[in-house]
Tab-separated table of C-alpha atoms in Angstrom:
chain	number	residue	atom	x	y	z
G	19	MET	CA	20.200	-12.345	-10.501
G	20	LEU	CA	20.650	-9.323	-8.280
G	21	VAL	CA	22.661	-7.461	-11.217
G	22	ALA	CA	19.972	-7.026	-13.838
G	23	LEU	CA	17.065	-4.934	-14.791
G	24	LEU	CA	13.819	-4.354	-13.041
G	25	ALA	CA	12.529	-5.634	-14.675
G	26	THR	CA	9.814	-0.665	-27.875
G	27	MET	CA	11.004	1.682	-30.439
G	28	ALA	CA	10.597	5.246	-30.119
G	29	LEU	CA	14.127	7.197	-30.429
G	30	THR	CA	12.704	10.389	-29.088
G	31	PRO	CA	11.802	11.065	-25.142
G	32	SER	CA	8.291	12.013	-24.140
G	33	ALA	CA	7.260	15.246	-24.181
G	34	MET	CA	6.180	15.937	-20.542
G	35	PRO	CA	5.765	19.416	-19.192
G	36	THR	CA	7.595	18.306	-15.840
G	37	TRP	CA	10.706	16.812	-17.462
G	38	THR	CA	13.337	18.453	-19.625
G	39	LEU	CA	13.423	17.256	-23.013
G	40	ALA	CA	16.821	15.306	-23.552
G	41	GLY	CA	19.504	16.905	-25.755
G	42	SER	CA	17.862	20.551	-24.682
G	43	PRO	CA	20.387	23.145	-23.299
G	44	ALA	CA	19.029	22.697	-19.797
G	45	GLU	CA	19.511	19.220	-19.820
G	46	GLU	CA	23.107	19.316	-21.169
G	47	THR	CA	23.947	22.296	-18.546
G	48	MET	CA	22.394	19.916	-15.725
G	49	GLU	CA	24.634	16.967	-16.937
G	50	ALA	CA	27.986	19.088	-16.966
G	51	ARG	CA	26.741	20.353	-13.505
G	52	ALA	CA	26.533	17.068	-12.230
G	53	TRP	CA	29.876	16.037	-13.184
G	54	ASP	CA	31.480	19.237	-12.138
G	55	GLN	CA	29.703	18.212	-8.615
G	56	ALA	CA	31.328	15.024	-8.772
G	57	ALA	CA	34.688	16.088	-9.363
G	58	GLN	CA	34.294	18.854	-6.569
G	59	LYS	CA	33.057	16.392	-3.803
G	60	PRO	CA	35.681	15.893	-0.869
G	61	PRO	CA	37.677	12.424	-0.692
G	62	VAL	CA	36.062	9.518	0.819
G	63	ASP	CA	37.352	7.879	3.803
G	64	PRO	CA	40.625	5.385	3.108
G	65	LYS	CA	38.444	2.717	4.337
G	66	HIS	CA	35.616	3.266	1.614
G	67	GLN	CA	37.707	4.084	-0.958
G	68	LYS	CA	39.614	0.922	-0.449
G	69	ASP	CA	36.200	-0.840	-0.661
G	70	ILE	CA	35.220	1.476	-4.206
G	71	ASP	CA	39.007	0.232	-5.686
G	72	ARG	CA	38.037	-3.294	-4.783
G	73	ASP	CA	34.767	-3.160	-6.770
G	74	ILE	CA	36.752	-1.293	-9.386
G	75	GLU	CA	39.225	-3.949	-9.857
G	76	LEU	CA	36.863	-6.698	-9.710
G	77	GLY	CA	34.309	-5.059	-12.442
G	78	LYS	CA	37.676	-4.862	-14.773
G	79	GLU	CA	38.126	-8.643	-14.319
G	80	TYR	CA	34.772	-9.500	-14.806
G	81	THR	CA	34.637	-7.399	-18.070
G	82	LYS	CA	37.882	-9.268	-19.464
G	83	GLU	CA	36.510	-12.895	-19.017
G	84	ILE	CA	33.278	-11.667	-21.197
G	85	ALA	CA	35.462	-10.028	-23.793
G	86	LYS	CA	36.801	-13.547	-23.959
G	87	ASP	CA	33.728	-15.297	-24.447
G	88	PRO	CA	31.954	-14.939	-27.821
G	89	GLN	CA	28.429	-15.195	-26.549
G	90	PHE	CA	29.168	-11.566	-25.197
G	91	LYS	CA	29.645	-9.810	-28.779
G	92	GLN	CA	29.701	-6.251	-28.713
G	93	SER	CA	27.407	-4.517	-30.912
G	94	THR	CA	28.487	-2.519	-33.984
G	95	ASN	CA	25.146	-0.864	-33.705
G	96	LYS	CA	26.093	2.959	-34.028
G	97	GLU	CA	22.715	4.408	-33.196
G	98	PHE	CA	22.212	1.689	-30.105
G	99	ILE	CA	25.493	2.954	-28.692
G	100	ASP	CA	25.350	6.266	-29.064
G	101	ARG	CA	21.890	6.249	-27.536
G	102	VAL	CA	23.283	4.142	-24.567
G	103	ASN	CA	26.160	6.331	-23.638
G	104	ARG	CA	24.018	9.275	-24.041
G	105	ILE	CA	21.350	8.504	-21.647
G	106	GLY	CA	23.730	6.237	-19.366
G	107	GLY	CA	26.221	9.227	-18.620
G	108	GLN	CA	22.940	11.536	-18.007
G	109	MET	CA	21.866	8.843	-15.080
G	110	ALA	CA	25.515	8.616	-14.247
G	111	ALA	CA	25.950	12.250	-13.459
G	112	ILE	CA	22.538	12.220	-11.186
G	113	ALA	CA	24.013	8.945	-9.364
G	114	ASN	CA	27.477	10.388	-8.789
G	115	VAL	CA	25.979	13.514	-6.949
G	116	THR	CA	22.618	11.732	-5.266
G	117	HIS	CA	22.869	10.427	-1.908
G	118	ALA	CA	20.265	7.462	-2.490
G	119	LYS	CA	18.872	5.978	0.324
G	120	ALA	CA	19.843	1.680	-0.024
G	121	LEU	CA	17.163	-0.252	1.343
G	122	TRP	CA	19.557	-3.019	1.119
G	123	GLY	CA	23.486	-2.777	0.505
G	124	ASP	CA	25.922	-0.393	0.878
G	125	SER	CA	24.246	3.194	2.322
G	126	ARG	CA	27.561	5.056	2.089
G	127	MET	CA	27.955	7.272	-1.068
G	128	SER	CA	29.971	5.383	-3.550
G	129	THR	CA	30.458	7.395	-7.057
G	130	PHE	CA	31.797	5.380	-10.141
G	131	GLU	CA	33.106	6.328	-13.663
G	132	TYR	CA	30.390	4.323	-15.413
G	133	HIS	CA	31.254	2.747	-18.324
G	134	PHE	CA	28.426	1.231	-20.987
G	135	THR	CA	28.548	-1.885	-23.330
G	136	VAL	CA	26.172	-3.094	-26.143
G	137	LEU	CA	25.775	-6.652	-26.753
G	138	ALA	CA	24.461	-7.994	-29.869
G	139	ASP	CA	22.262	-10.476	-27.969
G	140	LYS	CA	18.497	-10.853	-29.064
G	141	ASP	CA	17.308	-11.322	-25.319
G	142	VAL	CA	15.741	-8.406	-23.660
G	143	ASN	CA	18.279	-7.890	-20.836
G	144	ALA	CA	20.840	-6.088	-19.369
G	145	PHE	CA	23.237	-6.576	-16.403
G	146	SER	CA	25.768	-4.494	-14.500
G	147	LEU	CA	28.983	-5.480	-12.856
G	148	PRO	CA	30.888	-4.093	-9.533
G	149	GLY	CA	32.750	-0.457	-10.183
G	150	GLY	CA	29.963	0.844	-12.728
G	151	PHE	CA	30.558	-1.805	-15.822
G	152	ILE	CA	27.097	-2.025	-17.451
G	153	TYR	CA	25.565	-4.183	-20.184
G	154	VAL	CA	22.636	-3.658	-22.532
G	155	ASN	CA	21.771	-6.094	-25.141
G	156	GLU	CA	20.110	-5.455	-28.408
G	157	GLY	CA	17.226	-7.094	-27.579
G	158	LEU	CA	16.416	-4.761	-24.409
G	159	LEU	CA	16.920	-1.495	-26.802
G	160	ASN	CA	14.643	-3.058	-29.332
G	161	PHE	CA	11.915	-3.897	-26.806
G	162	ILE	CA	12.047	-0.304	-25.205
G	163	GLU	CA	9.503	1.936	-26.391
G	164	SER	CA	10.701	5.864	-25.092
G	165	ASP	CA	14.324	7.173	-24.040
G	166	ASP	CA	12.215	7.319	-20.827
G	167	GLU	CA	11.929	3.575	-20.543
G	168	LEU	CA	15.914	3.101	-21.328
G	169	ALA	CA	16.905	5.691	-18.544
G	170	GLY	CA	14.546	3.643	-16.304
G	171	VAL	CA	16.611	0.653	-17.065
G	172	LEU	CA	20.017	2.038	-16.744
G	173	ALA	CA	18.934	3.867	-13.512
G	174	HIS	CA	18.236	0.593	-11.853
G	175	GLU	CA	21.073	-0.775	-13.295
G	176	ILE	CA	23.333	2.455	-11.810
G	177	ALA	CA	21.782	1.691	-8.367
G	178	HIS	CA	23.079	-2.047	-8.338
G	179	SER	CA	26.507	-0.760	-8.688
G	180	ALA	CA	26.043	2.299	-6.616
G	181	PHE	CA	25.050	0.554	-3.513
G	182	ARG	CA	27.698	-2.104	-4.122
G	183	HIS	CA	25.210	-5.315	-4.370
G	184	VAL	CA	27.638	-7.728	-5.460
G	185	ALA	CA	30.210	-6.921	-2.769
G	186	THR	CA	27.016	-7.117	-0.237
G	187	LEU	CA	26.063	-10.229	-1.507
G	188	GLN	CA	29.490	-11.709	-1.048
G	189	ARG	CA	29.513	-10.478	2.387
G	190	GLU	CA	26.564	-12.396	3.884
G	191	SER	CA	27.083	-15.176	1.791
G	192	SER	CA	29.817	-17.508	3.591
G	193	LYS	CA	29.040	-19.967	0.368
G	194	LEU	CA	29.426	-17.339	-2.942
G	195	GLN	CA	33.845	-16.842	-3.045
G	196	ILE	CA	33.792	-13.340	-5.186
G	197	ALA	CA	35.923	-16.086	-7.910
G	198	GLN	CA	32.439	-17.737	-8.537
G	199	ILE	CA	30.543	-14.591	-9.506
G	200	PRO	CA	31.766	-14.487	-12.914
G	201	LEU	CA	30.269	-18.667	-13.317
G	202	ILE	CA	27.054	-17.142	-11.965
G	203	LEU	CA	26.438	-14.215	-14.248
G	204	ALA	CA	27.581	-16.584	-17.572
G	205	ALA	CA	25.214	-19.160	-16.539
G	206	ILE	CA	22.282	-16.517	-15.829
G	207	PHE	CA	23.124	-13.947	-18.764
G	208	THR	CA	24.092	-15.728	-21.823
G	209	SER	CA	21.871	-18.518	-23.694
G	210	SER	CA	24.856	-21.135	-23.294
G	211	LYS	CA	23.342	-25.024	-22.597
G	212	ASN	CA	26.683	-26.076	-21.479
G	213	ALA	CA	27.213	-23.719	-18.489
G	214	ILE	CA	23.771	-24.146	-16.814
G	215	PRO	CA	23.290	-27.969	-16.224
G	216	ILE	CA	26.319	-27.162	-14.301
G	217	LEU	CA	25.848	-24.750	-12.303
G	218	GLU	CA	21.919	-25.554	-12.084
G	219	GLY	CA	22.536	-28.622	-9.898
G	220	SER	CA	24.420	-26.526	-7.334
G	221	GLN	CA	23.436	-25.024	-4.125
G	222	LEU	CA	25.215	-22.162	-5.290
G	223	PHE	CA	23.115	-21.844	-8.192
G	224	GLN	CA	19.946	-22.082	-6.401
G	225	GLN	CA	20.907	-19.410	-3.805
G	226	ALA	CA	22.036	-16.806	-6.673
G	227	ILE	CA	18.739	-17.407	-7.996
G	228	GLY	CA	15.941	-17.822	-5.893
G	229	SER	CA	17.672	-16.515	-2.434
G	230	GLY	CA	16.029	-13.693	-0.207
G	231	TRP	CA	19.278	-11.180	-1.063
G	232	SER	CA	18.067	-11.220	-4.966
G	233	VAL	CA	14.584	-9.929	-4.200
G	234	LYS	CA	15.837	-7.206	-1.475
G	235	ALA	CA	18.538	-5.945	-4.045
G	236	GLU	CA	15.815	-5.884	-7.046
G	237	GLN	CA	13.555	-4.152	-4.857
G	238	ALA	CA	16.840	-1.665	-3.618
G	239	ALA	CA	17.742	-0.787	-6.914
G	240	ASP	CA	13.896	-0.241	-8.037
G	241	TYR	CA	13.836	2.504	-5.514
G	242	GLY	CA	17.404	4.164	-5.689
G	243	GLY	CA	16.899	4.060	-9.649
G	244	PHE	CA	13.695	6.172	-8.854
G	245	GLN	CA	15.252	8.568	-6.455
G	246	TYR	CA	17.626	9.203	-9.766
G	247	MET	CA	14.939	9.399	-12.160
G	248	ILE	CA	12.981	12.026	-10.341
G	249	LYS	CA	15.874	14.058	-10.588
G	250	SER	CA	16.323	13.321	-14.222
G	251	GLN	CA	14.600	15.033	-17.456
G	252	TYR	CA	12.994	11.552	-18.024
G	253	ASN	CA	9.389	10.101	-16.797
G	254	PRO	CA	9.804	7.974	-13.709
G	255	ALA	CA	6.363	6.459	-14.570
G	256	ALA	CA	8.415	4.586	-17.406
G	257	MET	CA	9.709	2.415	-14.968
G	258	LEU	CA	6.421	0.865	-14.394
G	259	THR	CA	5.239	0.509	-18.097
G	260	MET	CA	8.484	-1.592	-18.595
G	261	MET	CA	7.379	-3.954	-15.922
G	262	GLU	CA	4.051	-3.871	-16.847
G	263	ARG	CA	5.095	-5.001	-20.500
G	264	LEU	CA	7.387	-7.796	-19.525
G	265	ALA	CA	4.869	-8.991	-16.953
G	266	LEU	CA	2.796	-9.030	-20.019
G	267	ASP	CA	5.533	-10.750	-22.473
G	268	GLU	CA	6.373	-13.202	-19.908
G	269	LYS	CA	2.489	-14.195	-19.956
G	270	THR	CA	1.920	-14.085	-23.358
G	271	SER	CA	5.477	-15.136	-25.294
G	272	PRO	CA	6.130	-18.882	-25.663
G	273	ALA	CA	7.737	-20.825	-23.273
G	274	GLY	CA	11.540	-20.635	-22.834
G	275	LEU	CA	11.719	-17.365	-24.611
G	276	TYR	CA	12.860	-15.759	-21.518
G	277	ASP	CA	14.354	-19.046	-19.898
G	278	LEU	CA	18.001	-17.297	-19.659
G	279	GLY	CA	16.622	-13.475	-19.761
G	280	ILE	CA	15.659	-10.764	-17.794
G	281	LEU	CA	12.128	-11.985	-16.704
G	282	ARG	CA	14.170	-15.502	-15.628
G	283	THR	CA	16.251	-13.895	-12.906
G	284	HIS	CA	14.072	-10.610	-12.002
G	285	PRO	CA	10.525	-11.608	-12.455
G	286	PRO	CA	8.186	-7.755	-12.474
G	287	GLY	CA	6.004	-8.676	-9.473
G	288	LYS	CA	2.903	-6.838	-8.457
G	289	GLU	CA	4.769	-5.955	-4.915
G	290	ARG	CA	7.690	-4.591	-6.917
G	291	ALA	CA	5.054	-2.194	-8.794
G	292	ALA	CA	3.196	-1.678	-5.718
G	293	SER	CA	5.952	0.109	-4.558
G	294	LEU	CA	6.912	1.859	-7.995
G	295	THR	CA	3.109	3.180	-7.859
G	296	LYS	CA	3.835	4.497	-4.200
G	297	TYR	CA	7.208	6.215	-4.970
G	298	LEU	CA	5.394	7.845	-7.710
G	299	ASP	CA	2.311	8.546	-5.655
G	300	GLN	CA	4.445	10.308	-2.683
G	301	ALA	CA	6.562	12.092	-5.350
G	302	GLY	CA	2.834	13.347	-7.130
G	303	ILE	CA	4.106	11.969	-10.272
G	304	ALA	CA	0.865	10.831	-12.734
G	305	VAL	CA	1.098	8.049	-14.559
G	306	HIS	CA	1.066	9.082	-18.169
G	307	ARG	CA	1.307	5.793	-20.088
G	308	SER	CA	0.835	7.562	-23.342
G	309	GLU	CA	3.693	9.852	-22.556
G	310	VAL	CA	6.374	7.006	-22.193
G	311	THR	CA	5.294	4.002	-24.442
G	312	THR	CA	3.887	3.753	-28.033
G	313	SER	CA	1.358	0.563	-26.637
G	314	TYR	CA	-0.468	2.367	-24.383
G	315	ARG	CA	-0.645	6.081	-27.142
G	316	THR	CA	-3.168	7.369	-29.129
G	317	SER	CA	-1.501	8.298	-32.593
G	318	VAL	CA	-2.374	9.485	-35.968
G	319	SER	CA	-0.944	7.817	-39.583
G	320	PRO	CA	-2.195	8.927	-43.023
G	321	THR	CA	-4.034	6.644	-45.023
G	322	LYS	CA	-3.329	5.941	-48.760
G	323	ASP	CA	-6.572	7.673	-49.417
G	324	GLY	CA	-5.661	10.869	-47.964
G	325	GLY	CA	-7.581	9.960	-44.795
G	326	PHE	CA	-5.989	9.782	-41.016
G	327	ASP	CA	-6.011	6.630	-39.345
G	328	LEU	CA	-6.522	7.264	-35.445
G	329	GLN	CA	-5.271	4.066	-33.479
G	330	PHE	CA	-4.626	3.227	-30.208
G	331	GLY	CA	-0.935	1.032	-30.056
G	332	LYS	CA	-1.188	-0.608	-32.947
G	333	ARG	CA	-5.340	-1.063	-32.981
G	334	SER	CA	-7.406	1.174	-35.454
G	335	LEU	CA	-10.188	3.483	-33.749
G	336	ILE	CA	-11.213	5.233	-36.786
G	337	VAL	CA	-10.266	6.695	-40.320
G	338	LEU	CA	-11.259	10.508	-40.105
G	339	ARG	CA	-11.704	12.251	-43.646
G	340	GLY	CA	-12.993	15.252	-44.749
G	341	PRO	CA	-11.991	19.049	-44.077
G	342	ASN	CA	-9.416	19.401	-41.754
G	343	ALA	CA	-9.273	15.885	-40.929
G	344	SER	CA	-5.659	16.197	-39.742
G	345	GLY	CA	-6.254	18.977	-37.263
G	346	ARG	CA	-9.499	16.874	-35.904
G	347	ALA	CA	-7.156	13.786	-35.631
G	348	THR	CA	-4.304	15.727	-33.656
G	349	GLU	CA	-7.079	16.741	-31.243
G	350	ALA	CA	-9.038	13.613	-30.838
G	351	ALA	CA	-5.412	11.926	-30.146
G	352	ARG	CA	-4.656	14.186	-27.189
G	353	ARG	CA	-7.890	14.032	-26.105
G	354	PHE	CA	-8.242	10.013	-26.364
G	355	ASN	CA	-4.483	9.888	-24.566
G	356	ASP	CA	-5.850	12.003	-21.572
G	357	PHE	CA	-9.015	9.254	-21.673
G	358	PHE	CA	-7.142	6.084	-21.769
G	359	ASP	CA	-4.440	7.253	-18.975
G	360	GLN	CA	-6.634	6.696	-16.775
G	361	VAL	CA	-7.424	3.512	-16.742
G	362	PRO	CA	-11.450	3.985	-17.508
G	363	GLN	CA	-13.922	1.317	-17.189
G	364	LEU	CA	-15.750	0.363	-20.205
G	365	TYR	CA	-18.890	1.937	-19.203
G	366	GLU	CA	-16.983	5.064	-19.288
G	367	VAL	CA	-17.295	5.671	-22.626
G	368	ARG	CA	-20.323	5.932	-25.098
G	369	SER	CA	-21.956	7.235	-27.925
G	370	SER	CA	-24.757	9.829	-28.905
G	371	ASN	CA	-27.410	9.674	-31.913
G	372	ASP	CA	-25.402	12.492	-33.230
G	373	GLY	CA	-22.305	10.930	-33.685
G	374	SER	CA	-20.193	12.069	-30.760
G	375	VAL	CA	-18.345	9.858	-28.418
G	376	SER	CA	-17.628	10.856	-25.005
G	377	GLY	CA	-15.573	9.081	-22.397
G	378	MET	CA	-15.672	9.495	-18.591
G	379	GLY	CA	-18.221	12.540	-19.214
G	380	ARG	CA	-15.826	14.654	-21.963
G	381	THR	CA	-16.520	14.646	-25.772
G	382	LEU	CA	-13.349	12.616	-27.179
G	383	ILE	CA	-14.355	12.968	-30.952
G	384	GLN	CA	-17.445	14.028	-32.650
G	385	VAL	CA	-18.160	11.547	-36.181
G	386	PHE	CA	-18.899	12.839	-39.703
G	387	PRO	CA	-20.239	11.898	-42.967
G	388	ASP	CA	-16.715	11.245	-44.478
G	389	ASP	CA	-15.054	9.306	-41.400
G	390	GLY	CA	-14.856	5.527	-41.231
G	391	ASP	CA	-17.085	3.562	-43.010
G	392	ILE	CA	-19.050	5.700	-45.730
G	393	LYS	CA	-21.895	3.095	-45.809
G	394	LEU	CA	-23.051	3.627	-42.133
G	395	SER	CA	-24.323	6.915	-40.751
G	396	PRO	CA	-22.577	8.863	-38.141
G	397	ALA	CA	-24.534	7.160	-35.349
G	398	ALA	CA	-23.197	3.888	-36.530
G	399	LYS	CA	-19.856	4.777	-36.978
G	400	ALA	CA	-19.916	6.277	-33.122
G	401	ASP	CA	-21.497	3.155	-32.055
G	402	ALA	CA	-18.390	1.379	-34.042
G	403	LEU	CA	-15.684	3.657	-32.326
G	404	VAL	CA	-17.244	2.683	-28.917
G	405	LYS	CA	-16.976	-0.647	-29.316
G	406	SER	CA	-13.002	-0.074	-31.013
G	407	THR	CA	-12.716	1.745	-28.086
G	408	LYS	CA	-13.942	-0.418	-25.131
G	409	ASN	CA	-11.558	-3.204	-27.153
G	410	CYS	CA	-8.624	-1.354	-26.647
G	411	LEU	CA	-9.440	-0.858	-22.884
G	412	TYR	CA	-10.144	-4.412	-22.010
G	413	MET	CA	-6.561	-4.749	-23.853
G	414	LEU	CA	-5.366	-2.073	-21.652
G	415	ALA	CA	-6.651	-3.205	-18.247
G	416	TYR	CA	-5.158	-6.416	-19.040
G	417	ARG	CA	-1.566	-5.231	-19.381
G	418	VAL	CA	-1.673	-2.597	-16.237
G	419	TRP	CA	-1.209	-3.046	-12.760
G	420	ASP	CA	-3.252	-0.425	-11.405
G	421	ALA	CA	-6.438	-2.201	-13.098
G	422	ARG	CA	-5.717	-6.160	-11.652
């Protein structure tokens, strides 16, 4: 429905040169300054304030209903709770001082005191209620691969509240009564097999799932969230990688896995991905997937025999051994990340008889006798590395939007 995500487990933000690292003094100062600015803002006009207050009261009513429902059990995972509140607080501070352009919804600047709740639910999902009440499932926190991706999720949800999408929905649909919204939310965001049959046959439920306003709301929340992200220390490209990975899971997961989750109500579409790509291009932000995910990152892991395994995602490329193997592996990982981030063609990686492997005309690594399979010559090892790299490139091209 309109109030969920746009739509794995690294607990640190990406180290990007153009974004401040989370937890740094600069970030803390920015957040404090944003909250100070929000507190100093002049009061809104009475009519607008009445609408804001109404959203808050509705949100409080809905949260009470959710609290009563045993299916919405709150998480006790302190690490998850602290992480969501930390990043959510940062994004909320930015939203409350940023008059983002609303493609759909209330175009006025509406500020809320945002509240974040983690639910002990394995579904990959998140949703927001009127007035700034946002819920995140443990399943989603197990799925995301960086703080950047979580920030993108929360920015999207905050945009739903800031643009007053539920109020807009109610205003534009004469059939949708405010009292019925919690029933729709419960049907969509829980795994209950009881509520669904009652509502699915109704015209109201079909309207809530498939009507034009839900599409408009998702597009508006994507753009609103992007506007918040570019003012944060987090990499906005994570909004795209999250959508790409969800789309892949939609295609490859067993039938029914996401029937009541995020992919049912907010299917990641090529149009939305194209819009996000356009926003990134217009802002001059390159899509470096290795900086916001682990699935699309080359990393180094020590092996039991003292070597260093160069891996793309979870796939091994080659094990390096011998003098300075650690330093060689670290440098190779950097070069491979630069290479993979450009989503090159298969033919753009090749080997040489001297054991070197190049990508897009630049040397990626020099293979030595102690590396890889010691029974092979350096040239044969380089050929094997090229084959492994091409397999990863094929997988990457299948997963990302800009290669489709």
